[in-house]
Structure formats: structure tokens, C-alpha cells
Amino acid sequence: MTWLAELRAAALVGTGRHPVPQPPPELHVQSPDGISPEESLLGQAALADVATRAARRAVPVQGGQPSAAPLDDAPPAAGDAARLLELLLTQPPVGSELRTRLVADWLRLAAESERRVPHRLLPALFTLAETQPAVRDQLEPAIGTRGRWLQKLQRAQVTEPLPGTAGDREVTGADALEKLTLLRRTDPAAAVERLEAEWDSLGARDRALFLGVLETNLDARDEPLLEKSLDDKARTVRDAAASLLDRLPGSARAARMAARLRPLLSVRGALRRRLEIELPPAPDAAALRDGIPPPPPAGEPDRLRRLDTIIRGAPLDVWTTAAGRDPAYTLALLDGEPRIIQAILATAVLRADREWARALLALRADARLLSCLPAEEQERWLAQHLREGSIQPVALVPLLRGLPTPWGPDLAGAVLELVARKEGGYVAAILAPVLPAALPAEAADECRRLLGRSDDDASRRRVLRDVVQYHSFRQSLTEAFP
Amino acid sequence: MGRWSEDRVASAAPDAASLVAARKLARPGPWSGTGSNGDLVWGKCQGSGKTPYQVSVDTVAPAYRCSCPSRKFPCKHALALLLLWARGETAGEGAETAAFASEWAAKRTERAAARTGRPDARPADPAAQAKRLAERTALMDAGVEDFARWLTDLVRTGLAQVRNQPYSWWDAVAARLVDAQLPGLAEQVRAMASDVHARTDWADHLLLHAGRWWALTKAWPRRERLTQDELADLRAAVGWPTPAADVRNTEALPGPWLVLGAHRSDDGRLQQQRTWLQGPDGTVVVVLDFAARGEAFALPQLAGAVLDTTVARYPGSAPRRAMFTSPVAPKAMAHGLGTGGSIAGALAAESAAVAASPWRGRHPVLLAGVRIGSTGQGWLQDSSGQGLPLVDARLDHLLAVTGGHAVEVFGELEDGRLRPLSVVVDGAVVAA
């Protein structure tokens, strides 16, 4: 045992129970005679203190140093632009939702004028991005080379496998999924080719998981793999394939489903024409393969669910062909069949079928249908209905939240009219999170005017004030970037 | 003390905006009851409220007081008043000092006297002074003896026992040291109370500190035999303050002084601000400011600023504590901090410093060509591949500003670890 270790042992237990060592001869220190064990220990502790401090050596470096960041090619945002970002990050003068939007705006403006975030502000920005997806989505390209380098470093620290745990496989699985997702976004065909190449080496869980990646940018090229997956051993894989094929009305499976649906439909009635639907028969082997639920081992089979599956799989033109006219007319013939209309609606949404979505919107104010339409048409539709008042605003207002921002002047005007009404406070409250960014700059003046009148509704005043504040800050941001 | 020039007033402003606001106010309109004497300038300024703000300024040892709620210090009212005074637009000397101003001045004198332990107001009486000194040293001698006894008890029962002691046990020891006029030791004991719970190496930490304290109890009775510098270091360690007035009267070292870096520590009771400065001849000093919780600090100086000011040094070994003896005017920003050394060199310098002054635990170092390593608490690596662990470092910030490139780092070497305070990046000094 070294001198220091003995000294420590004696000190920990106490001199009453442990002998005190002698100073090591190398130090050439003679303990004075006639001192108590406590004094000897304390004296040697003093010696150890000075010796330790005077003998410190640089520690050998453990682990690799991160490689230095490459040089940034974009110049940093300077002057007012840098100051405004720092203000937003460190002492936001606005509420947290506005701040998130403004930081996202800053990043977008910086990207447009080819400036980057000053290095020193990156950590605070990343902290905000952790909890705010709107900021996270705008990080690129404004964070520049240094930002990407820092992100990589932080990610490496998070995914660093803990020593002694066998977490390697999990990491590679998640990693591969992430890579495939990325590839699918940029080159969908290459992604499905890679998946086909590796298909046989994948476990059932991974097959189902990776198949899900094809949801992005799905098209006819993916059909062979999906068709093949209908024969997969694992049910999760078969289900995943069937639900993806539901989105491809041109596929062979869709044609098979059409063949099942057609005989069930017939137009009846001479004066009041209506479309009648029969329930499908028990599924055969081919139908089971296509994902139609098998009869339960005991009790009555759920025939309606069978029908739903067939409707979702078949092309929608089976309906128009049976009715002999366009979707609107077809839906009119289905009046009194809410469940069928609901199934058709789900199918139209799945395929983002505009024609059907338009016809269905006349019956149901459904946000999913609206999102099938081009942004301009969505706005037109909403503005028109808000003004007509044919549909309760309560049903329409939630649809506004899903619209891309900023809105056009017509819709903005219609919404502000609604907000300005006596009972418009609740509309303002529902729209509070989206209104500042959704209203175009010109609408801010109208908000200023509305703020000028006497109004007891505190929450409406707050929302309007937010809009005004957002736009004036936004104005400073635009001016700060050359 | 003569009248200030307008430039001198401008240099006291905390920022440009305050000065602009002050210039707008510096007209006779809103002011009433202004006046000045040798030390004070006072006046009332009608603001937006009903009661006018009462403004007083001590122009000798600059200090400002205003009843307005502004957090700027000095506020625009004080600056405006000074501008009026500088232009000779206040009521002249001889006017009767306004009650609020004289009251404030009296309170300040009282406080200053309490702080230095030497009432300036009373004329020095050598006999009384000697008596007070004898009383104080007797008290301290007894306190040091008591502390030595406590240390021997500590090692007799064993250090393992004290880890179970509550904070109040340590606090009682610290309180006895405060009563014995040894506040410096008391602070160290209080810090130890939390260290024994917070640190994994608490046993070694406590053992070595007990050794250091023991050495101190041995040095105290022999203090007559120490050199002046050694004695000054010992006095600083036990917390026997050197009166600021004594320091002010020593030689003032001219600038420009470069701010190497600054650090604020907060141990829950008292906040300390350390500002490391380097003079034109390379002399390094540290300016200490203290503030109780919630109180405002002296304005922090920016790392890399070049200050046009003079400082006077407290006694002791280098690097010495210092105080500003003239108004601090930042005149430029430096592009670097000078030539740094290697990690091995810094540790060797620490060894030498320990030999010269064993009571000091913190050493300023400037390292050249070091890169930031991001594992654990973070560490530095120099060009020879040697490493030094960091303490209290904002790693993300350091990595973001340096990008993993080799930079110069200034910091405080403490317990074998470096607390980074500033970094030189792309020809600019930034706070670490």
C-alpha cells in the first residue's frame, strides 16, 4: 500500500483505531518527536496536499478528439439580424408560440439571403429546436457547416452505445430505417429496389417496419413487392401490404376488389332512384389473400366489415360506372347510407382523389377531404362557406388550422369578419396559435383597427395583439436581412 | 474634487441608450432643488409620476442613488444631473445639502466604515487603534487554536464519520470561525460541507484540505516570521481584510488593462465576481466584487476589452488582488490575449505558485493551441497531445464557437482542472 493510501485509511477510520504511517523516506521529511498521532496525521496530510498540488501532470487523453469542423461557406448573419435572433433566443419579447414562428421565419430569411446562424447562437437554437418541430424543420440550411458538425457530434454522443451493453443491433436497425426513410424521400425507386434486394434477409418485424417506409411517395413501381408481400408468412407484413395497395387504384388487387364490388351494386327505383348494395359472400382463398377478414370461428361473420374492406380496396370509378354519372350524382343515390358514404370518404382521402373529395365536401365538412384539394381551392371553399354561413363556423374553424400559411387576402378577410363579430371571441381563441402567421401582413392593419375599438373580450384582444406584434417583429426581421 | 467634464459623465453611462436619454433630460425644465458641495451633487427630477425622483451622486468615490425604479445603473436621472452639474447649471456650491442627499451620504459612510472595520469618519487614534488590533488578534489566536483542536478531533474519530453530519454541524463550526474574525476559513468550511456530499473523491478532498487547514493553524502563530507577501496571503486565507482605503493609497498602476476573462460564482449566500486583468507589462491581477443574493453587481467587464483605467494592488504574492482606482472606460476590443503556453507549462507554473503560496487554490493560465474534447465534463488537449479536464464549462458553447479547431483559452486552474473563461476565435475574444 502506498503512503497516501495508508494515510487515507488512517484518516477515514480515525487515529483512535488505525495506526498513522510514517512519511516516506523519499520526501526527506522527519516527523518531529513527541507529537500525537492526530498531529502526525494532520502534518502528513498537509505534506500530501502540497505534494499532490505541486506534482500534477497532464492526464493522458482518452478517446478520440472530434475532428475539427470544415470551414463555413456562407457568411454569418450580422448586425441587426444577429441581434434579433439573440433576442428571440435569450430574452424573447413575445409569447412562446410567436417566438417559435419568428425563429423559424428568421431561419428561412437567413437561408434566402444565404446567411448562416452565428456560431455562438447555435446551442441555444438547438435547445429550442428539440421541443419545437417548426424550428427543427427550418434549421437547414441556415445552421451552416458548423451547425451540421455540431449536430453530428451531439447525435454521436446520444447514440454512443453504453460500454458493456449489447445495444449494437438495435442501433443498426434504427439506423437502417432512418437511411431508408431518407432515401425514399429523395429517390423513391432506389429505396424500393434496395428493399427488394435485402427483403429475404430481413426478419418479420423489420419487413413490416421497412414496408411502412414505402408510404411516402407510393406509386405503381412499388406494386410487385407489395403484391408479393400479400403471400408473406407474417400477418403484420400482409396487413401492411394490403393497406398500401388500398392507395393504388390501378393495381391488380384493386381490379380484383372491383370485380368483387361490381356485382353487389345495383340501381333501383323508377321515380326515386337509389343505389342498392348487397352484402358480400363468405371470402374464398383469393379474397382472404387480398385481406378480406375471414369468418370468425364461432358466431355471425361481420359482413359490413367485409364490405368496408372491399370498398377501400376497389377503384372509386366502380361507383360512378354503376350509377352511370359523376360522383355528386352517385352520392345523391346513396342518400340514407351513411356507413357506405363514410367508407367511400375514407377511400377518397386515402387516394387524395380530388373529384370525389369535392363531391364529398358538399356533404361533410371534413378536414381530411379539404386537404386533398389544392391550397387555393381550399381557401376559396372555406372563404365561401364562412361568408355564406351555410355550415356552422364551429365546424369550419378547425379546418382553418390545417391550411398552409399565410392565407390569401380573401380568406383572411372572411376570417377577420368572423372574428370581429360580437360572438367572434371563441373563433379567435381556437385560431390563436395559427392566426399571427396565417394572416398576411396587410391584414395586420385591420387587426390594429379592431384593437382600437372598445372590446371587453380579453382573449380576443390578446389574439389580435399577437397578430400585430408578430407582423411588426416580422417586419424588423425582413429589414434586417439585406 | 473638481467638476467632471461631460466626457467623464459619458464614461459613467452603463450604455449608449442611457446616455441619449440622459441628454434629453439634461435641461433645467424637469429639475428642482439642485445643488452641489465638494462631494455630492443632488436634485429632484419630475418624471411621469406624482412625486419627483430624488437623485444624489457622490462625485468623489463615484456612487449614485435615485428613487426611480430603473435597473440601469447609474440611471438616466443621475447622468442627466451630472451633465447639468458639469455644465454648471445646478445651484452652486454652498447651497444647503438636500436632506435626502445628506442622509444617503451618511449611510454610505457608515456602511463603508463597517465594511473596512475602520471608521473613516473618526480621526485615527493610534492608541485606540492598537488596542482594537490587540483585541482582534487575541480573538483570532483563540479561534485558530479552537480550529486546530477541531481538526485533531476530526481525524481521531475518522473522516468517515463526518460524512453523516448534517449541514448544521458544519455551519456551527463555520459560525465559531466567523465569531473569531476568521470569515475566510469559515467560507472554506461551509464549502466543504457541500463538497463531502457532492464529490466522489470527497475523502481525499477532505483529507488534503484538513492538511492545508492544519498547516494554516501552524503558520498563524509564526506569522511574525513570514515575509510581507506571505503574511498578506495568510491574512487573505483567513479572511482578514485589508482596508480598501489602504490599498487606494498605494501606487496606482496605469493601464491600459486587458480583460482576460471574468467569472461569477454563486454559492447560494454570496456571489463573487472575479475579473482577471493583464497590464501593459504582463502583470496579471484579479478584481473581486461581492454581492449578496439579489443585490446588483458592479458592472461586468467584457472579456477582451481594453480598459483605460488605473488599478491598485492588495498586498500578497502574484497574481495579486486589485481594485480600480479610476473610472473604468473600455476603449477598444483586443484581437487576442497574448501568447499562451502548453498544458505541461501551466501545471509547472501551478507547482511553482503552490510553493510560493500554499493557501491559494486558483491560478490564471493562458493556453495556446488547445482543442475542446467533448467526452464527460469536457477537456482540453494541446498540440503535444496532453490533456486537462475542464470544470464548469459550457461544452456546447465551446464546441460551437471553436468548431473543434485549436484555439487559445484563458481560464482558472483549480484542483487540477481548468475553468475556461474566455476563448480567442477568429481574432476576437469571446466569453467561454
PDB file of C-alpha atoms in Angstrom, chain A residues 208-328:
ATOM      1  CA  ALA A 208     -43.314  -4.847 -41.660  1.00  0.00           C
ATOM      2  CA  LEU A 209     -41.391  -1.815 -40.397  1.00  0.00           C
ATOM      3  CA  PHE A 210     -39.499  -1.202 -43.652  1.00  0.00           C
ATOM      4  CA  LEU A 211     -42.589  -1.755 -45.785  1.00  0.00           C
ATOM      5  CA  GLY A 212     -44.166   1.138 -43.901  1.00  0.00           C
ATOM      6  CA  VAL A 213     -41.445   3.409 -45.320  1.00  0.00           C
ATOM      7  CA  LEU A 214     -42.997   2.986 -48.791  1.00  0.00           C
ATOM      8  CA  GLU A 215     -45.999   5.038 -47.638  1.00  0.00           C
ATOM      9  CA  THR A 216     -44.033   8.123 -48.650  1.00  0.00           C
ATOM     10  CA  ASN A 217     -44.105   8.667 -52.443  1.00  0.00           C
ATOM     11  CA  LEU A 218     -46.077   5.474 -53.049  1.00  0.00           C
ATOM     12  CA  ASP A 219     -46.620   4.634 -56.727  1.00  0.00           C
ATOM     13  CA  ALA A 220     -47.146   1.813 -59.233  1.00  0.00           C
ATOM     14  CA  ARG A 221     -43.460   0.803 -59.173  1.00  0.00           C
ATOM     15  CA  ASP A 222     -43.947  -0.484 -55.642  1.00  0.00           C
ATOM     16  CA  GLU A 223     -46.703  -2.871 -56.643  1.00  0.00           C
ATOM     17  CA  PRO A 224     -44.619  -6.020 -57.340  1.00  0.00           C
ATOM     18  CA  LEU A 225     -43.118  -6.021 -53.835  1.00  0.00           C
ATOM     19  CA  LEU A 226     -46.491  -5.276 -52.236  1.00  0.00           C
ATOM     20  CA  GLU A 227     -48.244  -7.985 -54.277  1.00  0.00           C
ATOM     21  CA  LYS A 228     -45.541 -10.459 -53.256  1.00  0.00           C
ATOM     22  CA  SER A 229     -45.974  -9.427 -49.610  1.00  0.00           C
ATOM     23  CA  LEU A 230     -49.631 -10.496 -49.674  1.00  0.00           C
ATOM     24  CA  ASP A 231     -48.228 -14.037 -49.503  1.00  0.00           C
ATOM     25  CA  ASP A 232     -45.920 -13.261 -46.576  1.00  0.00           C
ATOM     26  CA  LYS A 233     -45.766 -15.633 -43.623  1.00  0.00           C
ATOM     27  CA  ALA A 234     -46.290 -12.784 -41.140  1.00  0.00           C
ATOM     28  CA  ARG A 235     -49.694 -11.229 -40.785  1.00  0.00           C
ATOM     29  CA  THR A 236     -48.273  -7.826 -39.890  1.00  0.00           C
ATOM     30  CA  VAL A 237     -46.475  -7.765 -43.255  1.00  0.00           C
ATOM     31  CA  ARG A 238     -49.608  -8.880 -45.160  1.00  0.00           C
ATOM     32  CA  ASP A 239     -51.695  -6.202 -43.439  1.00  0.00           C
ATOM     33  CA  ALA A 240     -49.111  -3.526 -44.176  1.00  0.00           C
ATOM     34  CA  ALA A 241     -49.027  -4.542 -47.851  1.00  0.00           C
ATOM     35  CA  ALA A 242     -52.841  -4.615 -48.153  1.00  0.00           C
ATOM     36  CA  SER A 243     -53.257  -1.169 -46.621  1.00  0.00           C
ATOM     37  CA  LEU A 244     -50.644   0.245 -49.017  1.00  0.00           C
ATOM     38  CA  LEU A 245     -52.333  -1.403 -52.004  1.00  0.00           C
ATOM     39  CA  ASP A 246     -55.587   0.295 -50.899  1.00  0.00           C
ATOM     40  CA  ARG A 247     -53.945   3.503 -52.093  1.00  0.00           C
ATOM     41  CA  LEU A 248     -53.155   2.192 -55.562  1.00  0.00           C
ATOM     42  CA  PRO A 249     -56.453   2.096 -57.528  1.00  0.00           C
ATOM     43  CA  GLY A 250     -54.572   0.925 -60.644  1.00  0.00           C
ATOM     44  CA  SER A 251     -53.167  -2.218 -59.035  1.00  0.00           C
ATOM     45  CA  ALA A 252     -54.110  -5.821 -59.766  1.00  0.00           C
ATOM     46  CA  ARG A 253     -55.544  -6.132 -56.254  1.00  0.00           C
ATOM     47  CA  ALA A 254     -57.753  -3.096 -56.896  1.00  0.00           C
ATOM     48  CA  ALA A 255     -59.006  -4.797 -60.076  1.00  0.00           C
ATOM     49  CA  ARG A 256     -59.810  -7.931 -58.069  1.00  0.00           C
ATOM     50  CA  MET A 257     -61.633  -5.858 -55.458  1.00  0.00           C
ATOM     51  CA  ALA A 258     -63.562  -4.091 -58.243  1.00  0.00           C
ATOM     52  CA  ALA A 259     -64.653  -7.496 -59.532  1.00  0.00           C
ATOM     53  CA  ARG A 260     -65.957  -8.287 -56.021  1.00  0.00           C
ATOM     54  CA  LEU A 261     -67.732  -4.946 -55.578  1.00  0.00           C
ATOM     55  CA  ARG A 262     -69.418  -4.639 -59.003  1.00  0.00           C
ATOM     56  CA  PRO A 263     -71.944  -7.487 -58.580  1.00  0.00           C
ATOM     57  CA  LEU A 264     -73.028  -6.065 -55.226  1.00  0.00           C
ATOM     58  CA  LEU A 265     -74.218  -2.738 -56.694  1.00  0.00           C
ATOM     59  CA  SER A 266     -77.472  -2.108 -58.498  1.00  0.00           C
ATOM     60  CA  VAL A 267     -79.606   0.956 -59.272  1.00  0.00           C
ATOM     61  CA  ARG A 268     -83.248   0.587 -58.193  1.00  0.00           C
ATOM     62  CA  GLY A 269     -86.404   2.670 -58.229  1.00  0.00           C
ATOM     63  CA  ALA A 270     -88.084   4.346 -61.146  1.00  0.00           C
ATOM     64  CA  LEU A 271     -89.180   7.672 -59.587  1.00  0.00           C
ATOM     65  CA  ARG A 272     -86.764   7.891 -56.699  1.00  0.00           C
ATOM     66  CA  ARG A 273     -83.655   6.222 -57.975  1.00  0.00           C
ATOM     67  CA  ARG A 274     -81.265   4.840 -55.406  1.00  0.00           C
ATOM     68  CA  LEU A 275     -78.154   2.676 -55.358  1.00  0.00           C
ATOM     69  CA  GLU A 276     -78.597  -0.585 -53.505  1.00  0.00           C
ATOM     70  CA  ILE A 277     -75.713  -2.527 -52.054  1.00  0.00           C
ATOM     71  CA  GLU A 278     -75.748  -6.196 -51.201  1.00  0.00           C
ATOM     72  CA  LEU A 279     -73.502  -7.713 -48.606  1.00  0.00           C
ATOM     73  CA  PRO A 280     -70.558  -9.744 -49.889  1.00  0.00           C
ATOM     74  CA  PRO A 281     -70.484 -13.561 -49.661  1.00  0.00           C
ATOM     75  CA  ALA A 282     -68.026 -15.509 -47.496  1.00  0.00           C
ATOM     76  CA  PRO A 283     -64.476 -14.924 -48.775  1.00  0.00           C
ATOM     77  CA  ASP A 284     -62.735 -17.544 -50.908  1.00  0.00           C
ATOM     78  CA  ALA A 285     -58.995 -18.231 -50.752  1.00  0.00           C
ATOM     79  CA  ALA A 286     -58.149 -15.406 -53.188  1.00  0.00           C
ATOM     80  CA  ALA A 287     -60.292 -12.939 -51.209  1.00  0.00           C
ATOM     81  CA  LEU A 288     -58.626 -13.962 -47.949  1.00  0.00           C
ATOM     82  CA  ARG A 289     -55.243 -13.378 -49.611  1.00  0.00           C
ATOM     83  CA  ASP A 290     -56.381  -9.864 -50.560  1.00  0.00           C
ATOM     84  CA  GLY A 291     -57.022  -9.106 -46.904  1.00  0.00           C
ATOM     85  CA  ILE A 292     -60.761  -9.609 -46.549  1.00  0.00           C
ATOM     86  CA  PRO A 293     -61.338 -10.714 -42.961  1.00  0.00           C
ATOM     87  CA  PRO A 294     -62.019 -14.469 -42.544  1.00  0.00           C
ATOM     88  CA  PRO A 295     -65.248 -15.606 -40.845  1.00  0.00           C
ATOM     89  CA  PRO A 296     -64.853 -15.864 -37.083  1.00  0.00           C
ATOM     90  CA  PRO A 297     -64.526 -19.412 -35.643  1.00  0.00           C
ATOM     91  CA  ALA A 298     -67.914 -19.010 -33.942  1.00  0.00           C
ATOM     92  CA  GLY A 299     -70.882 -16.647 -34.300  1.00  0.00           C
ATOM     93  CA  GLU A 300     -72.052 -14.389 -37.109  1.00  0.00           C
ATOM     94  CA  PRO A 301     -69.449 -13.036 -39.523  1.00  0.00           C
ATOM     95  CA  ASP A 302     -69.115  -9.245 -39.682  1.00  0.00           C
ATOM     96  CA  ARG A 303     -70.359  -8.775 -43.267  1.00  0.00           C
ATOM     97  CA  LEU A 304     -70.293  -4.968 -43.066  1.00  0.00           C
ATOM     98  CA  ARG A 305     -66.622  -5.032 -42.272  1.00  0.00           C
ATOM     99  CA  ARG A 306     -66.080  -7.281 -45.259  1.00  0.00           C
ATOM    100  CA  LEU A 307     -67.862  -4.710 -47.397  1.00  0.00           C
ATOM    101  CA  ASP A 308     -65.739  -1.890 -45.972  1.00  0.00           C
ATOM    102  CA  THR A 309     -62.565  -3.771 -46.901  1.00  0.00           C
ATOM    103  CA  ILE A 310     -63.808  -4.291 -50.453  1.00  0.00           C
ATOM    104  CA  ILE A 311     -64.835  -0.621 -50.846  1.00  0.00           C
ATOM    105  CA  ARG A 312     -61.465   0.561 -49.560  1.00  0.00           C
ATOM    106  CA  GLY A 313     -59.619  -1.721 -51.973  1.00  0.00           C
ATOM    107  CA  ALA A 314     -61.681  -1.099 -55.130  1.00  0.00           C
ATOM    108  CA  PRO A 315     -61.283   1.860 -57.504  1.00  0.00           C
ATOM    109  CA  LEU A 316     -63.887   4.563 -56.902  1.00  0.00           C
ATOM    110  CA  ASP A 317     -64.988   4.561 -60.530  1.00  0.00           C
ATOM    111  CA  VAL A 318     -66.815   1.293 -59.874  1.00  0.00           C
ATOM    112  CA  TRP A 319     -69.393   3.514 -58.165  1.00  0.00           C
ATOM    113  CA  THR A 320     -69.721   6.089 -60.915  1.00  0.00           C
ATOM    114  CA  THR A 321     -69.964   3.306 -63.506  1.00  0.00           C
ATOM    115  CA  ALA A 322     -72.754   1.626 -61.548  1.00  0.00           C
ATOM    116  CA  ALA A 323     -74.619   4.935 -61.069  1.00  0.00           C
ATOM    117  CA  GLY A 324     -73.983   5.985 -64.637  1.00  0.00           C
ATOM    118  CA  ARG A 325     -72.948   9.565 -63.726  1.00  0.00           C
ATOM    119  CA  ASP A 326     -70.489  11.744 -61.767  1.00  0.00           C
ATOM    120  CA  PRO A 327     -69.583  11.401 -58.075  1.00  0.00           C
ATOM    121  CA  ALA A 328     -72.059  14.051 -56.885  1.00  0.00           C
TER     122      ALA A 328
END
